[in-house]
Every structure is written in structure tokens, then in C-alpha cells.
Amino acid sequence: MLRQLGGTMASQNIESVLHEQRTFQPSAEFAAAARIGAAELAALRREAAGDHAGFWARLAREELVWKTPFTVTLDDSNAPNYSWFADGRLNVSFNCLDVHLAERGEKTAIVFEGEPGDVRRLSYRELHAEVCRLANALKAQGVGCGDRVAIYLPLVPEAVIAMHACNRIGAIHSVVFGGFSAPALKDRIEDTGAKVLITADGGWRGGQAVELKVAADKALADGCPSIERVIVLKRTGRPVLMQPGRDLWWHEAIEGHAAHCEPAWIEAEHPLFLLYTSGSTGKPKGIQHSSGGYLLGAKVTTRWVFDLHEADVFWCTADVGWVTGHSYVTYGPLALGATVLLYEGSPTFPDGGRFWKLCQDHRVSVFYTAPTAIRALMKLGEEVPGRYDLSRLRLLGSVGEPINPEAWMWYHRVIGGGRCPIVDTWWQTETGAILMSPLPGATATKPGSCTVPLPGIEADVVDESGASVSRADTGGYLVVRKPWPSMLRTLWGDNERYRAAYWSRFNGRFYVAGDSAHRDGDGYFWILGRVDDVLNVSGHRLGTMEIESALVSHPRVAEAAVVGKPHEIKGESVFAYVVCRGARPTGDTRQLVAELRDWVGQQLGAIAKPEHIRFADNLPKTRSGKIMRRLLRSIARGEDIIQDVSTLENPAILDQLRGIETPAEAEEEPGLEAGLASPAAAG
Ligand code: PRX
């Protein structure tokens, strides 16, 4: 069943989007200078429609430098395990760094600002040298082609350097977001079987040092037998324990290594990275991306959607721990030879003007962030951004969740001064690159819609039977009909789950994104939400089962059910129903609530902490024992119950679930910070 479409939520969404009538045409001025104008876009669409694989093959030849050219474009003989450009060989860091040395070696690749205000610039030549040094150091530590390297760093240039150093030698990186806790890090390292962990003494966030090495040590003490070496970057300078024989400082590891490293010429299908994301079971999925197809997707979408020109300064606020930071910090913009801004810290440190000050000070021209950040900063009032010169901005982007029209309009008017187009980009960890978005010089936008698929992407909305749904007010499953180069290849170590999760719903006919959507009369797509048990909190995916397992691992908890509740800033917040061992806690439960929230934070990371916890004697279940989540969702939202409760084993439980609310303690982090999903601001 389509979850969102079944309830009132869906009809409200459809109602609200049907009432959204505003459209914004690209200005003549923007269109005239854009890399892709309406005519070019139409030509690209025609070409892709005429020869899908041929279209991508042409781009792959033009955009990427191949050591060995490919002769096979798309191999679908093993569908749904598609491969692209399989007999071609290339190197990703070569395509992002070496290719620029002759023409823009001195151009700034990365401008970095740390939270304390320290600024560092790395030219393409310097970045290339640092990548080579670390690549050589990794080789010296025994890392070879195909080995996995886990990266657990703050958002500093070394995170980007580490990713490129891995791919330079054919090692597969797996970045773990620095906001994840030790157990989450341990699970991810163990699943990848990484040989080396690259971490730091810490990073700065909200004026505090985030103790990454302490968390890493804990993860390694509890497991991770595959890790042979830990390379530790000195960032905060605070004392850390170094385990002799295992731990090595970054600056010592690279000492004496050459600033040149011959790239490994790997096959296009060689895995570039693994990145874990939540699904509807308790175990996160290790999304496996390719090298050639992925890089092509990241590069062309950066060009098309962000319209980058030579003089632009591009700031994507996402941490490299999320896919957005992979495709639109580390890979796409560098492949294009752009200048990117990297900012380590909190958007509200020392105050809520930090993002706008960064835009002003570093002359940011293209800015890409998440709706949750926009909503949180919007709450602070217009006078905050009003203090800064934002006149350099020319294009704004949004990603991670549907952007509500109110936030869209504020972003447009207050941040964009009414002159910047907004690109609302729909995509996923799995898709590798943006699949649906306006092109800023060619597509009319409507607040709240990601508009239409990019050239070469055949997205559709289908009903339960797989038939295309074209009625404007009817939603369905969002699917992609044809394979595309930057799609995930499999789930690391679990191809069966890959097939089941993305392809089984319609017998392998299309890629099933897990979102519901509908199209309006102009063919514009409007994303309604997830159809599975996945929440979208501040643009980040959280599996309800992961949070439930974390709760149940607490000694006081017997059973738990987690649902999402709409939240003004975060989009959705975590609402947990908890059944305790022994008697149901009554009276002042604040201490237990705080303890359970902290517990979840320790197991998974701060973003997963439930906002609300409600205690009950038991959970509503069907006679076959399934938890009735839809019912719990309605209760959490305070909606009237319209579901059929006749199958409920214990109907009396309803009053209890509705009647006894134990409000969670006030947010520990200020609401704004929580909305920005510390320490990252976009998915
Ligand atoms: O539900 C959609 C939502 O985020 C999900 C993907 O999450 P993740 O893999 O963490 O990647 C986030 C960044 C690419 C999607 O299934 N989503 C992402 N972008 C949008 C969106 N929902 C609506 N509009 C968007 N622009």
C-alpha cells in the first residue's frame, strides 16, 4: 500500500500543491548567459529520447578522459545489475584534478573556513599534490586496489583529499558522517571490512570540539577486526590517545611521500565508494557506486543544474558524510574545475548570520542547501540576512525533502533578492546524481515542485499495477523506467536485497525510488513523501526500525514503535511509542525520557533522537501481530482515527495511546541547530 497516499496527509499534500499556481520564468538575463538554454535543453531531450544509451555514450566520451576508451555503453544482460562503459578504463581523481593542472593549476579549488574562522585556500595544484601524498602514504600502509577505507572526519579539506586519495589508487572509500556515534561507525566499518580508518582528533561544531577519535576508539574497541591502521588528522589539537602500532598521525604518514602518484587506471564499473543509508529494515544499506557512470552523472548534472561558470564560487552546504557532499562537493564541481567553499561548523555559530556572512566573505555565487536549513534560518527573521551583502548570489538550490512554498518564497525573495532562480533538485543516495530539477536558464519553476526529469532520465508515476498515472490529482509510485549511468550498482555484499528493495515491486520493470509523487497538468512532478518505513528528518533518512532497535536495546524497554510527525523546521520528527519492562511509567517520566533520548543518540547519533516519547502498556497490533503503524501515525498527529480498528487485538489501548502524553524534555540542542541536523546542513 502506498503509505502517504492512503491517509489524509496525501490528500492534504495534493490539495496544497494543486493550489500552488505561481510559476517563475527564467529571466531573460539569466537565460542569455546560461550554459543550457531552452533550445539546448530541447535538443538534449530529443537526442536522449532518440537513443538513450547513445546519448549517455556521447556525453561519457566528451566529458571524461579515458585511459582506455569503452566500446560497450550499456550492458543489460544481467539486469537489474546494469553496467555502463564496462570495458573503459579511467581514474576519477585524474578526471577531477590532473585534467585542470595545465589550464587552471593556480585556480582555487577549495576555499575552506573552519568554525573558529581560520581560512585556507587550496589551488588545483596544491590539492593534487596533497591527494598524491596521501595516496602514496596509503599505498605504503598496504592499501591496494579494491581495499576499503573508512573516512570519519570533520568537514575539512582533508575529507575531500582522503576521498580522492582513495580513488587515485583504486581503493573504495566509505565516508561515515561525523555526527554518527561509535556503534553506528562500528556497524558501517564492519560491513565494509575496511582495512584503514582515517579520522581526526576532532572537529569544531557549535563552539565545541567534537571528539571523533574518542568515538573511533570506542568503535574499534568493540569490534572492527579488519582495521589494521588508523590515520589521525590533527585538527583541534586536543590530546588524544594514540595506540602504538595501530595509530599514525596524518602529517607523519605523508612525510617524505612524493607529490606525484600514478593513477590506478581502473574499469568504469570498479566501485568508487560505498555510502550507507537507511532502509525499511534495521540494517542500513551499503549503496555501491561505480566510477565512470557515477562521475559522468555528477559532472553533467553540476554543469546543467548549477550552471557553473569559470568565475563562480559554489557552496553546497552538505557534509561529505552524505551523498550530496559526495556528488556536489567532492566530485561534480571539481570535475568541472570549479571553486568550492567548504565550511566546517554550525550555521548558527556564533550567530544565525554565519551562512550569510560566509556567502558575503567568500563571494558565493551559487548556493545549495536543504529546506530544513532554510526554514530554520527563516525563523530568525529577515534582518539577519539583511546585514550581509548577498548581491553576488545568482542561483539557489534546494535538496533533501520537498520545500514548502512558504520557505521557497522566502528563499527567493530574501536570500535571492528576487533575482536568483531556485533549483529544487530531487534525487537519492541511490541515484548518485540529481534526476529531476529545473535547469535555471530554461525551465519555469513552481514553488514546491522539482519540475521535470533531466535529459536521459525517464521518470514516471505509476499505480499499483505499474500503469502510468497521468491524472493531475492522483499520486502513485515514483519510478525510473530506464537505467542511467550514475545509478547504484548493488548493495554491498547483499545483491538479493538490492533486487528486492528497488526492483521487485514491479518485477524488474522499473527502478522503484520509494517515494510517492504526482504530476500536475503541466507534467511537473510533486514529491509527496516516502512509501516505506523511512522518515525524512531534516533531509536525512532514518529507518524507523533502526530507531526501534536502538530503543529496544535499552534495559528498560520491551518494545517500541517509531513513526514520523510533521515538524515545522525538520520536516518530520521522530515520535516513539515505548512499552517498558514491568509497569508502565507514570507520573514524572522526564528523567526516563531524557535517558532514552540520550540512549538513541549514543547508539545512532543525535539526529535520530526521538522528539516525543509516549509510554503504553502495549502496542496496537493486528491479530497476526503486525504493529499498526498507520494508526500510530494518526495518533501522533492528533488526527481523527479513520482506520479500521476492528482487527485490533486490544481496542482499549487506543485511549491510552491517545490520552497519556508524556512530553519529551525541551530539545537539548536549540531547535535551530536540531533542525540543521548537526553537524551537517543538507543531505
Ligand atoms: O524522499 C526523497 C527525499 O530524500 C530522499 C533521498 O534521501 P537521501 O538518499 O538521504 O538523499 C538526500 C539527498 C539527495 C528521497 O527519496 N528528497 C530528496 N530530494 C528531494 C526529496 N523530496 C522532495 N524534493 C526533493 N528535492
XYZ file of C-alpha atoms and ligand atoms in Angstrom:
709
model
C 0.000 0.000 0.000
C 1.140 3.492 -0.676
C 1.521 4.806 2.804
C 1.323 8.503 2.181
C -1.387 8.176 -0.358
C -3.659 6.214 1.899
C -4.148 8.824 4.573
C -5.232 12.376 4.962
C -1.623 13.530 4.658
C -1.607 12.665 0.997
C -4.854 14.375 0.226
C -3.670 17.458 2.094
C -0.454 17.424 0.103
C -2.280 17.050 -3.155
C -4.679 19.767 -2.096
C -1.893 22.156 -1.244
C 0.094 21.518 -4.364
C -2.971 21.812 -6.537
C -3.470 25.260 -5.094
C 0.112 26.286 -5.832
C -0.355 28.215 -9.037
C 2.663 30.511 -9.109
C 5.203 29.984 -11.823
C 8.506 31.766 -12.314
C 10.037 32.015 -15.751
C 13.818 32.233 -16.025
C 14.766 35.862 -16.512
C 15.950 36.838 -19.976
C 19.220 37.972 -18.458
C 19.901 34.667 -16.711
C 18.794 32.649 -19.729
C 21.068 34.570 -22.059
C 24.192 33.679 -20.092
C 23.151 30.163 -19.060
C 25.160 27.143 -20.112
C 21.952 25.418 -21.167
C 19.156 27.499 -22.607
C 15.721 26.344 -23.702
C 16.889 25.397 -27.195
C 19.861 23.358 -25.916
C 17.641 21.642 -23.382
C 15.130 20.693 -26.041
C 17.944 19.352 -28.216
C 19.327 17.259 -25.341
C 15.879 15.829 -24.688
C 15.389 14.958 -28.322
C 18.749 13.284 -28.502
C 18.151 11.238 -25.344
C 14.672 10.228 -26.462
C 16.026 9.101 -29.831
C 18.905 6.996 -28.477
C 19.067 6.647 -24.704
C 22.364 4.732 -24.485
C 23.898 6.676 -27.374
C 23.130 9.955 -25.627
C 24.981 8.870 -22.497
C 27.823 7.387 -24.549
C 28.374 10.702 -26.314
C 28.489 12.554 -23.007
C 30.825 9.961 -21.481
C 33.238 10.408 -24.395
C 33.080 14.200 -24.283
C 33.073 14.765 -20.540
C 35.507 12.163 -19.216
C 39.104 11.393 -20.017
C 39.513 7.673 -20.635
C 42.791 5.805 -20.474
C 41.119 3.030 -22.444
C 38.003 4.088 -24.354
C 34.898 1.982 -23.788
C 33.280 0.075 -26.621
C 30.220 -1.174 -24.731
C 27.857 1.508 -23.420
C 25.071 -0.215 -21.516
C 25.113 -3.891 -20.651
C 21.677 -5.044 -19.505
C 22.310 -8.770 -19.798
C 22.399 -9.068 -16.040
C 19.520 -6.703 -15.232
C 18.823 -5.171 -12.789
C 22.576 -5.213 -12.252
C 23.263 -2.845 -15.119
C 26.720 -1.820 -16.146
C 27.867 1.211 -18.113
C 31.033 1.748 -20.157
C 32.318 -1.521 -18.653
C 35.385 -2.088 -20.816
C 36.608 1.505 -20.486
C 39.323 2.435 -18.024
C 39.793 5.758 -16.272
C 40.701 7.317 -12.960
C 38.338 9.591 -11.076
C 40.893 11.820 -9.312
C 42.695 12.236 -12.624
C 39.418 13.487 -14.104
C 38.876 15.899 -11.211
C 42.424 17.182 -10.666
C 45.100 16.350 -13.237
C 42.935 17.465 -16.137
C 42.922 21.019 -14.735
C 46.623 21.414 -13.985
C 47.606 22.899 -17.324
C 44.795 25.439 -17.591
C 43.801 26.167 -14.019
C 46.550 24.807 -11.820
C 46.641 28.036 -9.814
C 42.868 28.433 -9.627
C 41.381 27.913 -6.186
C 39.745 24.509 -5.953
C 38.739 24.699 -2.297
C 38.200 27.693 -0.044
C 37.861 26.405 3.472
C 36.599 28.214 6.525
C 36.777 26.475 9.870
C 34.224 27.237 12.532
C 36.742 29.270 14.563
C 37.233 31.448 11.461
C 40.502 30.003 10.107
C 40.602 30.242 6.307
C 42.622 28.084 3.921
C 42.765 28.060 0.150
C 43.942 25.142 -1.955
C 44.651 25.609 -5.633
C 44.098 22.731 -8.022
C 47.858 22.179 -7.996
C 48.032 22.084 -4.208
C 45.012 19.841 -3.930
C 46.513 17.479 -6.486
C 49.785 17.346 -4.538
C 48.029 16.641 -1.226
C 45.940 13.905 -2.803
C 49.034 12.282 -4.287
C 50.927 12.421 -0.995
C 48.152 10.737 0.890
C 47.627 8.214 -1.924
C 51.301 7.265 -1.680
C 51.022 7.071 2.092
C 48.011 4.769 1.834
C 49.924 2.525 -0.534
C 52.815 2.457 1.920
C 50.344 1.310 4.568
C 49.389 -1.628 2.369
C 46.174 -0.256 0.876
C 45.638 -1.655 -2.600
C 43.088 -1.573 -5.380
C 39.677 -2.724 -4.150
C 40.525 -2.345 -0.444
C 38.047 -0.363 1.607
C 38.997 2.737 3.575
C 36.620 4.217 6.141
C 36.657 8.001 6.494
C 35.306 9.639 9.677
C 36.340 13.267 9.551
C 35.023 16.754 10.176
C 34.174 18.831 7.098
C 37.729 19.984 6.376
C 39.709 19.847 3.108
C 41.341 16.618 4.232
C 37.979 14.877 3.895
C 37.971 15.691 0.181
C 41.690 14.867 -0.066
C 41.115 11.475 1.558
C 38.294 10.590 -0.842
C 40.396 11.434 -3.875
C 43.492 9.715 -2.465
C 41.456 6.515 -2.190
C 40.104 6.608 -5.711
C 43.527 7.532 -7.075
C 44.793 4.077 -6.092
C 41.536 2.218 -6.716
C 40.656 1.900 -3.032
C 36.947 2.157 -2.200
C 36.030 4.836 0.305
C 33.200 4.669 2.765
C 32.613 8.004 4.437
C 30.798 7.883 7.757
C 29.162 11.147 8.782
C 30.994 12.689 11.754
C 27.683 13.082 13.605
C 27.190 9.329 13.779
C 28.035 7.671 17.062
C 30.552 4.923 17.803
C 28.134 1.973 17.369
C 26.926 3.341 14.017
C 30.551 3.783 12.911
C 31.379 0.258 14.039
C 28.472 -1.295 12.102
C 29.493 0.511 8.919
C 33.175 -0.368 9.233
C 32.325 -3.992 9.889
C 30.014 -4.213 6.900
C 32.666 -2.825 4.551
C 35.570 -4.777 6.068
C 37.711 -1.638 5.827
C 41.447 -2.020 6.330
C 42.197 1.564 7.247
C 40.246 4.220 9.125
C 41.004 7.879 8.509
C 39.800 10.110 11.322
C 40.787 13.233 13.258
C 41.415 14.305 16.825
C 38.147 16.177 16.411
C 36.355 18.987 14.648
C 34.656 22.212 15.665
C 30.916 22.397 15.938
C 28.813 24.941 17.802
C 31.891 26.202 19.641
C 32.673 22.722 20.945
C 35.214 20.134 19.892
C 33.524 17.013 18.511
C 35.672 14.154 19.813
C 35.886 11.959 16.756
C 38.931 9.980 17.872
C 37.234 9.038 21.132
C 34.255 7.688 19.174
C 36.558 5.918 16.727
C 38.485 4.281 19.576
C 35.245 3.075 21.087
C 34.071 1.625 17.777
C 37.367 -0.192 17.340
C 37.443 -1.420 20.924
C 34.044 -3.025 20.401
C 34.846 -4.740 17.094
C 36.093 -3.866 13.599
C 38.752 -6.608 13.387
C 39.507 -5.686 9.767
C 41.079 -2.329 10.697
C 44.871 -2.522 10.604
C 45.745 1.151 10.657
C 44.169 4.395 11.887
C 45.376 7.624 10.335
C 44.608 10.613 12.549
C 44.407 14.188 11.317
C 45.325 16.886 13.790
C 42.533 19.438 13.651
C 41.604 20.648 17.118
C 44.972 19.910 18.716
C 43.282 18.447 21.768
C 45.022 15.462 23.339
C 44.024 12.034 22.060
C 45.204 8.536 22.806
C 47.322 7.046 20.049
C 47.532 3.276 20.091
C 51.086 2.253 19.240
C 51.344 0.013 16.206
C 47.868 0.953 15.036
C 47.514 4.736 15.047
C 49.523 7.124 12.951
C 49.271 10.895 12.597
C 48.282 12.070 9.115
C 51.210 14.514 8.945
C 53.608 11.727 9.833
C 52.006 9.288 7.419
C 52.536 11.591 4.433
C 56.037 12.672 5.438
C 58.552 12.061 2.674
C 55.941 10.946 0.166
C 56.053 12.365 -3.328
C 53.540 14.900 -4.612
C 53.067 12.694 -7.623
C 51.246 9.392 -7.757
C 50.481 7.475 -10.911
C 46.709 6.958 -11.003
C 45.306 3.431 -10.973
C 43.520 3.006 -14.301
C 40.514 1.130 -13.132
C 37.498 -0.206 -15.013
C 34.499 2.078 -15.219
C 32.488 -0.344 -13.078
C 35.080 -0.534 -10.320
C 33.351 0.638 -7.115
C 34.212 4.255 -6.313
C 32.557 4.327 -2.929
C 30.096 2.805 -0.514
C 27.709 5.029 1.381
C 25.270 3.747 3.959
C 21.682 4.900 4.033
C 18.582 3.845 5.895
C 16.043 1.461 4.502
C 12.957 -0.156 5.915
C 14.816 -2.809 7.895
C 17.079 -2.239 10.880
C 20.290 -2.636 8.899
C 21.500 0.332 6.826
C 22.125 -0.344 3.160
C 25.628 -0.030 1.715
C 24.914 1.774 -1.528
C 27.622 0.854 -4.038
C 28.503 3.350 -6.749
C 30.602 2.890 -9.865
C 33.485 5.070 -11.066
C 32.746 6.015 -14.686
C 28.964 6.230 -14.683
C 28.845 7.949 -11.317
C 31.382 10.589 -12.251
C 29.587 11.284 -15.507
C 26.296 11.829 -13.658
C 27.887 14.058 -11.025
C 29.708 16.132 -13.609
C 26.965 16.754 -16.157
C 24.318 17.488 -13.558
C 26.632 20.007 -11.887
C 27.014 21.732 -15.217
C 23.361 21.584 -16.206
C 21.685 22.313 -12.886
C 24.172 24.651 -11.206
C 25.154 26.341 -14.419
C 28.718 26.731 -13.171
C 30.871 29.246 -14.973
C 34.606 29.719 -14.551
C 34.290 32.573 -12.043
C 31.598 31.046 -9.860
C 32.091 30.181 -6.205
C 29.877 27.203 -5.454
C 28.781 26.416 -1.934
C 26.954 23.181 -1.286
C 26.469 23.166 2.489
C 26.232 19.374 2.798
C 28.734 17.371 4.774
C 30.735 14.827 2.779
C 29.162 12.217 5.049
C 26.046 12.410 2.861
C 25.665 11.751 -0.829
C 25.129 15.446 -1.564
C 28.604 16.135 -0.252
C 29.987 13.381 -2.475
C 28.375 14.459 -5.728
C 28.287 18.233 -5.268
C 31.379 18.907 -3.157
C 33.989 16.261 -3.884
C 33.177 15.056 -7.381
C 30.908 17.090 -9.692
C 32.285 20.619 -9.118
C 35.922 19.514 -9.104
C 35.397 17.548 -12.318
C 34.203 20.856 -13.780
C 37.195 22.802 -12.426
C 35.051 24.967 -10.156
C 35.888 26.730 -6.896
C 34.009 25.247 -3.952
C 33.528 26.615 -0.465
C 33.796 24.219 2.452
C 32.617 25.259 5.911
C 33.299 23.116 8.926
C 30.853 24.252 11.518
C 27.391 25.157 12.670
C 25.175 27.563 10.696
C 24.378 29.364 13.928
C 27.847 29.873 15.338
C 28.462 32.428 16.654
C 25.009 33.540 15.472
C 22.356 32.825 12.872
C 24.066 35.076 10.328
C 27.049 32.760 9.778
C 25.831 31.269 6.475
C 25.148 34.722 5.052
C 28.457 36.069 6.297
C 30.219 33.165 4.589
C 28.346 33.914 1.361
C 29.405 37.548 1.620
C 33.039 36.992 2.644
C 33.755 34.316 0.057
C 31.674 35.873 -2.701
C 29.486 32.805 -3.103
C 27.532 32.909 -6.354
C 25.765 29.548 -6.348
C 24.359 28.307 -3.049
C 22.854 24.835 -2.443
C 21.270 23.831 0.853
C 18.366 21.950 2.443
C 14.808 23.130 3.150
C 15.283 22.413 6.845
C 18.124 24.961 6.938
C 16.077 27.488 5.008
C 13.118 27.094 7.373
C 15.327 27.350 10.446
C 17.110 30.468 9.200
C 13.817 31.955 8.029
C 12.562 31.806 11.623
C 15.307 34.187 12.729
C 13.821 36.970 10.662
C 14.812 38.902 7.591
C 17.015 41.348 9.400
C 19.696 38.681 9.937
C 20.484 38.057 6.246
C 19.769 41.766 5.703
C 23.043 42.587 7.464
C 25.124 40.946 4.746
C 25.891 41.651 1.141
C 24.336 38.777 -0.777
C 24.454 40.506 -4.117
C 26.936 38.004 -5.575
C 24.405 35.202 -5.352
C 22.920 34.344 -8.711
C 21.473 30.848 -8.254
C 19.986 28.973 -5.306
C 19.370 25.249 -4.848
C 17.414 23.004 -2.529
C 17.654 19.282 -1.778
C 16.639 16.572 0.644
C 12.906 16.945 1.040
C 10.012 18.778 -0.513
C 10.447 22.504 0.009
C 7.237 24.082 1.206
C 6.118 27.045 -0.902
C 6.470 29.476 2.025
C 10.161 28.612 2.506
C 10.659 28.675 -1.273
C 9.242 32.192 -1.499
C 11.352 33.430 1.421
C 14.492 31.908 -0.097
C 13.673 33.524 -3.401
C 12.825 36.950 -2.045
C 15.106 37.416 0.974
C 18.210 35.420 0.050
C 17.920 35.584 -3.714
C 16.796 39.213 -3.812
C 14.047 38.135 -6.195
C 16.603 37.699 -8.971
C 18.027 34.199 -8.361
C 16.327 31.178 -9.878
C 15.770 28.285 -7.457
C 16.610 24.742 -8.488
C 14.669 22.222 -6.394
C 16.631 19.041 -7.030
C 15.146 15.596 -6.462
C 17.475 12.646 -6.106
C 18.688 9.996 -3.666
C 21.827 8.337 -2.347
C 20.943 5.554 -4.765
C 20.596 7.715 -7.855
C 24.100 9.163 -7.439
C 23.182 12.436 -9.087
C 20.224 14.757 -9.498
C 17.494 13.147 -11.605
C 14.793 15.817 -11.517
C 15.337 19.546 -11.395
C 14.669 22.685 -13.338
C 17.548 23.992 -15.430
C 17.863 27.563 -14.229
C 18.079 29.172 -17.640
C 15.477 27.020 -19.302
C 12.732 25.713 -17.016
C 9.892 27.676 -15.445
C 9.721 26.857 -11.740
C 6.794 26.367 -9.372
C 7.415 26.643 -5.620
C 7.350 23.112 -4.169
C 7.892 21.147 -7.386
C 11.178 19.640 -8.573
C 9.683 20.173 -12.044
C 10.633 17.518 -14.607
C 13.307 14.841 -15.171
C 16.663 15.839 -16.630
C 17.563 14.713 -20.157
C 18.364 10.991 -20.242
C 16.171 10.241 -17.205
C 12.839 8.563 -17.778
C 10.956 9.049 -14.533
C 7.284 8.233 -14.232
C 4.476 7.905 -11.698
C 2.688 4.547 -11.734
C -0.194 2.939 -9.876
C -0.240 -0.388 -8.026
C -0.425 -2.274 -11.310
C 2.510 -0.398 -12.835
C 0.380 1.662 -15.211
C 1.420 5.253 -15.722
C -0.759 7.685 -13.768
C -1.454 10.866 -15.590
C -4.424 12.362 -13.777
C -3.280 15.522 -12.113
C -4.754 14.761 -8.710
C -3.723 11.111 -8.428
C -0.487 10.041 -6.829
C 1.493 6.874 -7.257
C 4.922 5.314 -7.053
C 7.816 7.334 -8.399
C 9.807 5.063 -10.719
C 12.566 5.353 -13.304
C 11.947 3.383 -16.469
C 15.426 3.110 -17.915
C 18.834 2.606 -16.296
C 21.081 5.672 -16.070
C 24.875 5.841 -15.636
C 25.079 7.153 -12.051
C 22.598 4.648 -10.604
C 23.685 2.440 -7.714
C 25.104 -0.898 -8.843
C 24.125 -3.048 -5.891
C 24.076 -3.103 -2.106
C 27.480 -4.015 -0.774
C 27.500 -7.720 -0.014
C 23.759 -8.135 -0.499
C 22.632 -8.233 -4.091
C 19.423 -10.014 -3.126
C 18.400 -7.072 -1.012
C 19.262 -4.742 -3.906
C 16.908 -6.636 -6.179
C 14.184 -6.843 -3.568
C 14.370 -3.241 -2.396
C 14.443 -1.472 -5.745
C 13.210 -3.835 -8.420
C 10.857 -6.493 -7.124
C 7.740 -4.326 -6.725
C 7.099 -4.295 -10.475
C 9.013 -7.453 -11.455
C 12.164 -5.660 -12.556
C 10.364 -3.341 -14.956
C 11.460 -0.133 -13.262
C 13.648 1.248 -10.534
C 11.360 1.985 -7.585
C 12.539 5.047 -5.693
C 10.436 4.501 -2.575
C 8.802 7.927 -2.902
C 5.258 8.732 -3.828
C 4.614 11.555 -6.242
C 2.049 13.022 -8.547
C 2.144 15.087 -11.688
C 0.211 18.223 -12.392
C -1.414 19.245 -15.646
C 1.910 20.552 -16.976
C 3.649 17.261 -16.264
C 5.518 18.721 -13.282
C 6.411 16.251 -10.524
C 5.491 16.909 -6.894
C 7.090 14.594 -4.341
C 4.670 13.569 -1.601
C 6.950 11.545 0.701
C 8.197 8.046 1.338
C 6.092 4.949 0.815
C 8.162 2.781 3.146
C 9.100 2.903 6.813
C 11.679 5.594 6.301
C 11.486 9.024 7.911
C 12.938 12.177 6.475
C 14.208 14.239 9.404
C 15.962 17.452 8.376
C 16.592 15.999 4.942
C 18.181 12.854 6.360
C 16.875 9.381 6.017
C 16.204 7.474 9.203
C 14.760 3.989 9.260
C 12.037 3.531 11.845
C 13.380 0.034 12.515
C 16.864 1.333 13.304
C 15.485 3.674 15.942
C 13.201 0.953 17.282
C 16.129 -1.452 17.647
C 18.137 1.219 19.409
C 15.279 1.804 21.872
C 14.713 -1.887 22.468
C 18.383 -2.388 23.308
C 17.858 -0.200 26.399
C 17.361 -2.389 29.503
C 14.072 -0.703 30.455
C 12.433 -1.095 27.044
C 10.470 -4.148 25.994
C 9.014 -2.920 22.720
C 8.971 0.218 20.628
C 7.297 1.612 17.528
C 8.514 4.728 15.771
C 6.572 6.957 13.389
C 7.088 10.376 11.854
C 5.220 13.512 12.880
C 5.245 16.667 10.741
C 7.641 19.259 12.157
C 7.861 22.929 11.310
C 11.629 23.015 10.793
C 12.806 19.428 10.455
C 10.051 18.421 8.036
C 9.413 15.316 10.091
C 10.281 14.484 13.678
C 10.703 11.132 15.400
C 7.748 10.018 17.545
C 8.324 6.868 19.593
C 5.800 4.697 21.406
C 7.546 2.704 24.092
C 6.445 -0.292 26.130
C 8.601 -0.707 29.224
C 9.527 -3.867 31.049
C 7.340 -4.120 34.143
C 4.784 -1.431 34.848
C 4.163 1.486 32.526
C 5.987 4.557 33.848
C 3.588 7.180 35.125
C 3.925 10.470 36.932
C 7.053 12.438 36.188
C 8.754 10.489 33.430
C 11.062 13.263 32.289
C 14.190 11.577 33.525
C 13.435 8.322 31.749
C 12.515 10.216 28.587
C 15.832 12.065 28.683
C 17.674 8.803 29.296
C 16.016 7.097 26.328
C 16.680 10.033 24.038
C 20.331 10.060 25.035
C 20.477 6.335 24.565
C 19.272 6.618 20.978
C 21.771 9.442 20.459
C 24.576 7.213 21.693
C 23.501 4.274 19.538
C 22.876 6.146 16.313
C 23.753 9.825 16.554
C 21.968 12.988 17.647
C 19.780 13.267 14.544
C 17.931 10.064 15.462
C 16.850 11.170 18.950
C 13.068 10.952 19.336
C 11.411 14.300 19.817
C 8.445 12.654 21.542
C 8.244 9.509 23.606
C 4.927 8.119 24.725
C 4.645 5.168 27.099
C 1.991 2.499 26.731
C 1.107 -0.900 28.208
C 1.333 -2.430 24.753
C 1.249 -1.507 21.089
C -1.724 -1.747 18.744
C -1.373 -4.895 16.684
C -3.402 -6.798 14.200
C -4.400 -10.337 15.043
C -1.450 -11.542 13.029
C 0.838 -9.498 15.265
C 1.742 -6.611 12.947
C 2.121 -3.227 14.550
C -0.496 -0.856 13.130
C 1.789 1.968 12.182
C -0.751 3.952 10.258
C -2.861 4.110 13.332
C 0.115 5.236 15.402
C 0.879 7.906 12.848
C -2.641 9.271 13.040
C -2.457 9.354 16.820
C 0.925 11.099 16.798
C -0.502 13.735 14.503
C -3.578 14.169 16.629
C -5.781 13.197 13.694
C -9.168 11.557 13.947
C -8.855 7.835 13.574
C -10.407 6.775 10.332
C -8.629 3.446 10.038
C -10.426 0.209 10.558
C -9.635 -0.803 14.132
C -11.832 -3.876 14.180
C -8.828 -6.148 13.758
C -7.139 -4.614 16.753
C -6.472 -7.222 19.377
C -6.872 -4.842 22.277
C -9.093 -1.896 21.289
C -8.828 -0.388 24.774
C -5.225 0.501 24.081
C -6.324 3.325 21.790
C -7.422 5.597 24.578
C -4.169 5.030 26.353
C -2.074 5.825 23.288
C -4.071 8.971 22.708
C -4.709 10.055 26.252
C -1.437 9.861 28.051
C 1.102 12.120 26.599
C 4.481 12.396 28.251
C 6.050 15.403 26.621
C 9.738 14.945 25.960
C 12.018 17.371 27.680
C 12.777 20.525 25.803
C 15.252 19.983 22.990
C 18.794 19.866 24.299
C 20.080 21.497 21.208
C 18.341 24.717 20.278
C 15.577 23.991 17.789
C 17.506 25.678 15.039
C 20.578 23.553 15.478
C 18.449 20.436 15.695
C 16.698 21.416 12.502
C 20.027 21.604 10.793
C 20.876 18.064 11.812
C 24.226 18.843 13.320
C 26.857 18.700 12.086
C 25.520 18.896 8.544
C 23.017 21.145 6.977
C 21.953 19.180 3.963
C 21.516 15.643 2.898
O 12.205 11.238 -0.205
C 13.094 11.836 -1.113
C 13.828 12.961 -0.413
O 15.014 12.397 0.106
C 15.107 11.008 -0.261
C 16.536 10.652 -0.546
O 17.276 10.775 0.618
P 18.843 10.577 0.610
O 19.185 9.308 -0.076
O 19.292 10.748 2.009
O 19.392 11.721 -0.292
C 19.129 13.046 0.041
C 19.863 13.967 -0.892
C 19.848 13.587 -2.309
C 14.214 10.890 -1.475
O 13.796 9.557 -1.656
N 14.175 14.061 -1.335
C 15.408 14.369 -1.789
N 15.358 15.488 -2.546
C 14.071 15.886 -2.589
C 13.319 14.970 -1.818
N 11.990 15.099 -1.693
C 11.403 16.131 -2.323
N 12.046 17.045 -3.067
C 13.380 16.977 -3.228
N 14.017 17.906 -3.934
